[in-house]
Amino acid sequence: TDAVATVTRANILSLPVHDAGVKLSIGEEQRVINVQGRLERAPSETVIAFLHSKAMQKLTANVLNGWQSPQGFADARINVHVPLNRIEQLNVNVDAQLSDVDLLLTAQDLAINNIHGDLLFDFKKGFSAKNLTGELWGKPIKASINGKNGDKLQFTSRINHQSLQDWLKLPELNFLNGEMAVKGTLNWGKTASAIHISSNLQGMALE
């Protein structure tokens, strides 16, 4: 037996969605609620609030609490699958398109600006993205998100000596001059986050 309802506006896990559809399926062995909805140019700070919600604590604990997004928008399709007699199998899928998003990572003292691209989220698998673009240290950045639990962002960009000094604030770097290509990895998880950056230093010189 199925029961279907359409809702013009609703909140799904703190996300304000439009044109939501709710379907209740009752069978001999299981009862399931499926909810679908969409976001239209939702402020990116709304998506960050979703990442900080109690529903996300199982996946991220408090590691993402330092993430902020003062500007930008997201369009998304949201699907929620709730097996009422097996609630531990609950799953949430979000297929989002990001536009002009600024992301501040306060713990790493990093600002990634003008982020564009598709971002997928699965409550069981975490985040994934293939072709995110934006700006880091005033230079173009290309990034992807993967990892066993969708908890690893890998990126390539460039950085000059002044931006490097402004970020790390190490007197040892005062002797550097120039600009170099970098590869980086940002990891997050239930207990900690970390950033790793490597470079062959080509383009940098000692003064």
CSV table of C-alpha atoms in Angstrom, one decimal:
chain,number,residue,atom,x,y,z
A,1,THR,CA,0.0,0.0,0.0
A,2,ASP,CA,1.3,3.4,-1.0
A,3,ALA,CA,0.3,6.9,0.2
A,4,VAL,CA,1.6,9.9,-1.7
A,5,ALA,CA,1.6,13.6,-0.7
A,6,THR,CA,3.0,16.8,-2.3
A,7,VAL,CA,4.3,19.7,-0.2
A,8,THR,CA,5.1,23.1,-1.6
A,9,ARG,CA,7.6,24.0,1.1
A,10,ALA,CA,9.2,22.0,3.9
A,11,ASN,CA,12.4,21.6,5.9
A,12,ILE,CA,14.4,18.4,5.5
A,13,LEU,CA,17.2,18.1,8.0
A,14,SER,CA,17.3,21.9,8.4
A,15,LEU,CA,17.3,22.4,4.6
A,16,PRO,CA,14.4,24.5,3.2
A,17,VAL,CA,13.1,22.6,0.2
A,18,HIS,CA,10.5,23.3,-2.5
A,19,ASP,CA,8.1,21.0,-4.3
A,20,ALA,CA,8.7,18.1,-1.9
A,21,GLY,CA,7.1,14.7,-2.5
A,22,VAL,CA,6.4,12.2,0.3
A,23,LYS,CA,5.7,8.6,-0.3
A,24,LEU,CA,4.8,6.1,2.4
A,25,SER,CA,5.0,2.4,1.3
A,26,ILE,CA,3.6,-0.2,3.6
A,27,GLY,CA,4.4,-3.9,2.9
A,28,GLU,CA,4.2,-7.1,4.7
A,29,GLU,CA,7.8,-6.9,5.9
A,30,GLN,CA,8.7,-3.2,5.9
A,31,ARG,CA,7.4,0.3,6.0
A,32,VAL,CA,9.3,3.0,4.2
A,33,ILE,CA,9.1,6.7,3.8
A,34,ASN,CA,10.7,8.3,0.8
A,35,VAL,CA,11.0,12.1,0.7
A,36,GLN,CA,12.2,14.1,-2.3
A,37,GLY,CA,12.7,17.9,-2.7
A,38,ARG,CA,14.8,20.6,-4.2
A,39,LEU,CA,16.8,23.6,-3.2
A,40,GLU,CA,16.8,26.7,-5.5
A,41,ARG,CA,19.6,29.2,-5.0
A,42,ALA,CA,19.7,28.4,-1.4
A,43,PRO,CA,22.4,30.5,0.5
A,44,SER,CA,25.5,28.4,1.0
A,45,GLU,CA,25.4,29.3,4.7
A,46,THR,CA,22.2,27.1,4.8
A,47,VAL,CA,24.2,24.2,3.5
A,48,ILE,CA,26.8,24.8,6.1
A,49,ALA,CA,24.1,24.8,8.8
A,50,PHE,CA,23.1,21.3,7.4
A,51,LEU,CA,26.7,20.1,7.9
A,52,HIS,CA,26.6,21.4,11.5
A,53,SER,CA,23.2,19.8,12.2
A,54,LYS,CA,22.7,16.9,14.7
A,55,ALA,CA,21.9,14.6,11.8
A,56,MET,CA,25.5,15.1,10.5
A,57,GLN,CA,27.3,14.6,13.8
A,58,LYS,CA,27.6,10.8,13.2
A,59,LEU,CA,29.6,11.5,10.1
A,60,THR,CA,31.6,14.6,11.1
A,61,ALA,CA,31.4,15.0,14.9
A,62,ASN,CA,32.5,18.6,15.5
A,63,VAL,CA,35.3,18.7,13.0
A,64,LEU,CA,33.4,20.9,10.5
A,65,ASN,CA,32.3,23.4,13.1
A,66,GLY,CA,35.0,25.8,11.9
A,67,TRP,CA,33.7,25.9,8.3
A,68,GLN,CA,31.9,29.1,7.3
A,69,SER,CA,30.4,30.3,4.1
A,70,PRO,CA,29.6,34.0,4.0
A,71,GLN,CA,28.4,34.0,0.4
A,72,GLY,CA,27.4,31.8,-2.5
A,73,PHE,CA,24.4,29.6,-3.6
A,74,ALA,CA,23.5,26.0,-4.0
A,75,ASP,CA,20.8,24.3,-6.2
A,76,ALA,CA,20.2,20.7,-5.2
A,77,ARG,CA,18.0,17.6,-5.4
A,78,ILE,CA,17.5,15.9,-2.0
A,79,ASN,CA,16.3,12.3,-1.4
A,80,VAL,CA,15.7,10.9,2.0
A,81,HIS,CA,15.0,7.1,2.5
A,82,VAL,CA,13.6,6.1,5.9
A,83,PRO,CA,12.9,2.4,6.6
A,84,LEU,CA,10.7,2.7,9.6
A,85,ASN,CA,11.4,-0.7,10.9
A,86,ARG,CA,15.2,-0.5,10.2
A,87,ILE,CA,15.9,3.1,11.1
A,88,GLU,CA,19.6,2.4,11.1
A,89,GLN,CA,19.4,2.1,7.3
A,90,LEU,CA,18.2,5.7,6.9
A,91,ASN,CA,20.0,7.4,4.0
A,92,VAL,CA,20.2,10.9,2.7
A,93,ASN,CA,21.3,11.8,-0.9
A,94,VAL,CA,22.1,15.4,-1.9
A,95,ASP,CA,23.0,16.3,-5.5
A,96,ALA,CA,24.1,19.9,-5.4
A,97,GLN,CA,25.5,22.5,-7.9
A,98,LEU,CA,27.6,25.2,-6.2
A,99,SER,CA,27.8,28.8,-7.5
A,100,ASP,CA,30.1,31.6,-6.3
A,101,VAL,CA,30.6,29.9,-3.0
A,102,ASP,CA,33.2,31.3,-0.5
A,103,LEU,CA,34.4,28.8,2.1
A,104,LEU,CA,36.3,29.8,5.2
A,105,LEU,CA,38.2,27.1,7.1
A,106,THR,CA,39.0,28.8,10.3
A,107,ALA,CA,41.1,26.0,11.8
A,108,GLN,CA,43.4,26.0,8.8
A,109,ASP,CA,43.2,29.8,8.2
A,110,LEU,CA,42.3,29.2,4.6
A,111,ALA,CA,39.7,30.9,2.4
A,112,ILE,CA,38.6,29.3,-0.9
A,113,ASN,CA,36.6,31.7,-3.0
A,114,ASN,CA,34.3,31.6,-6.0
A,115,ILE,CA,33.7,27.8,-5.8
A,116,HIS,CA,31.8,26.3,-8.7
A,117,GLY,CA,30.9,22.7,-9.5
A,118,ASP,CA,28.8,19.6,-8.6
A,119,LEU,CA,28.9,18.2,-5.1
A,120,LEU,CA,27.3,14.9,-4.1
A,121,PHE,CA,26.6,13.8,-0.6
A,122,ASP,CA,25.5,10.4,0.7
A,123,PHE,CA,24.9,9.9,4.4
A,124,LYS,CA,26.6,6.5,4.3
A,125,LYS,CA,29.4,7.3,1.9
A,126,GLY,CA,30.1,11.0,2.6
A,127,PHE,CA,31.0,13.6,0.0
A,128,SER,CA,32.2,13.3,-3.5
A,129,ALA,CA,33.1,15.8,-6.3
A,130,LYS,CA,35.1,15.5,-9.5
A,131,ASN,CA,35.5,19.0,-10.9
A,132,LEU,CA,35.4,21.8,-8.3
A,133,THR,CA,37.0,25.1,-9.3
A,134,GLY,CA,37.6,28.3,-7.3
A,135,GLU,CA,40.4,30.5,-6.0
A,136,LEU,CA,42.9,29.9,-3.3
A,137,TRP,CA,45.6,32.5,-2.3
A,138,GLY,CA,44.2,34.5,-5.2
A,139,LYS,CA,45.1,31.8,-7.7
A,140,PRO,CA,42.9,29.3,-9.6
A,141,ILE,CA,42.3,26.0,-7.8
A,142,LYS,CA,41.0,22.7,-9.1
A,143,ALA,CA,39.8,20.2,-6.6
A,144,SER,CA,38.0,16.8,-6.1
A,145,ILE,CA,36.6,15.1,-3.1
A,146,ASN,CA,36.9,11.4,-2.4
A,147,GLY,CA,38.3,9.1,0.2
A,148,LYS,CA,36.9,6.0,1.9
A,149,ASN,CA,34.4,8.0,3.8
A,150,GLY,CA,34.1,11.0,1.5
A,151,ASP,CA,36.5,12.9,3.7
A,152,LYS,CA,39.4,13.9,1.5
A,153,LEU,CA,39.7,17.0,-0.7
A,154,GLN,CA,42.6,17.0,-3.1
A,155,PHE,CA,43.6,20.1,-5.0
A,156,THR,CA,46.2,21.8,-7.2
A,157,SER,CA,47.0,25.5,-7.3
A,158,ARG,CA,49.8,28.0,-7.1
A,159,ILE,CA,51.1,30.2,-4.4
A,160,ASN,CA,53.6,33.1,-4.3
A,161,HIS,CA,56.1,33.8,-1.6
A,162,GLN,CA,54.0,36.6,0.0
A,163,SER,CA,50.8,34.5,0.3
A,164,LEU,CA,52.9,31.6,1.7
A,165,GLN,CA,54.4,33.9,4.3
A,166,ASP,CA,51.0,35.5,5.1
A,167,TRP,CA,49.5,32.0,5.6
A,168,LEU,CA,52.2,30.2,7.6
A,169,LYS,CA,53.8,33.3,9.3
A,170,LEU,CA,57.2,31.6,9.5
A,171,PRO,CA,60.3,33.9,9.6
A,172,GLU,CA,62.3,31.2,7.8
A,173,LEU,CA,60.2,31.9,4.7
A,174,ASN,CA,61.3,35.5,4.5
A,175,PHE,CA,64.2,34.5,2.2
A,176,LEU,CA,61.9,33.0,-0.5
A,177,ASN,CA,60.8,34.9,-3.6
A,178,GLY,CA,58.7,33.7,-6.6
A,179,GLU,CA,55.8,31.5,-7.2
A,180,MET,CA,55.4,27.7,-7.2
A,181,ALA,CA,52.8,25.1,-8.1
A,182,VAL,CA,51.4,23.1,-5.1
A,183,LYS,CA,49.4,19.9,-4.6
A,184,GLY,CA,47.4,19.6,-1.4
A,185,THR,CA,45.1,17.3,0.5
A,186,LEU,CA,42.6,18.4,3.1
A,187,ASN,CA,41.3,15.6,5.3
A,188,TRP,CA,38.4,15.7,7.8
A,189,GLY,CA,36.8,13.0,9.9
A,190,LYS,CA,35.2,12.3,13.2
A,191,THR,CA,38.1,13.3,15.4
A,192,ALA,CA,40.4,15.6,13.5
A,193,SER,CA,41.2,17.5,10.4
A,194,ALA,CA,44.5,18.2,8.7
A,195,ILE,CA,46.0,19.7,5.6
A,196,HIS,CA,49.1,18.5,3.7
A,197,ILE,CA,50.8,20.5,0.9
A,198,SER,CA,53.7,19.5,-1.3
A,199,SER,CA,55.7,21.2,-4.0
A,200,ASN,CA,58.9,20.8,-6.0
A,201,LEU,CA,59.6,24.5,-5.3
A,202,GLN,CA,60.2,25.2,-9.0
A,203,GLY,CA,59.7,28.9,-9.5
A,204,MET,CA,60.9,29.8,-6.0
A,205,ALA,CA,64.3,31.4,-5.3
A,206,LEU,CA,66.3,32.3,-2.2
A,207,GLU,CA,67.2,35.9,-1.6
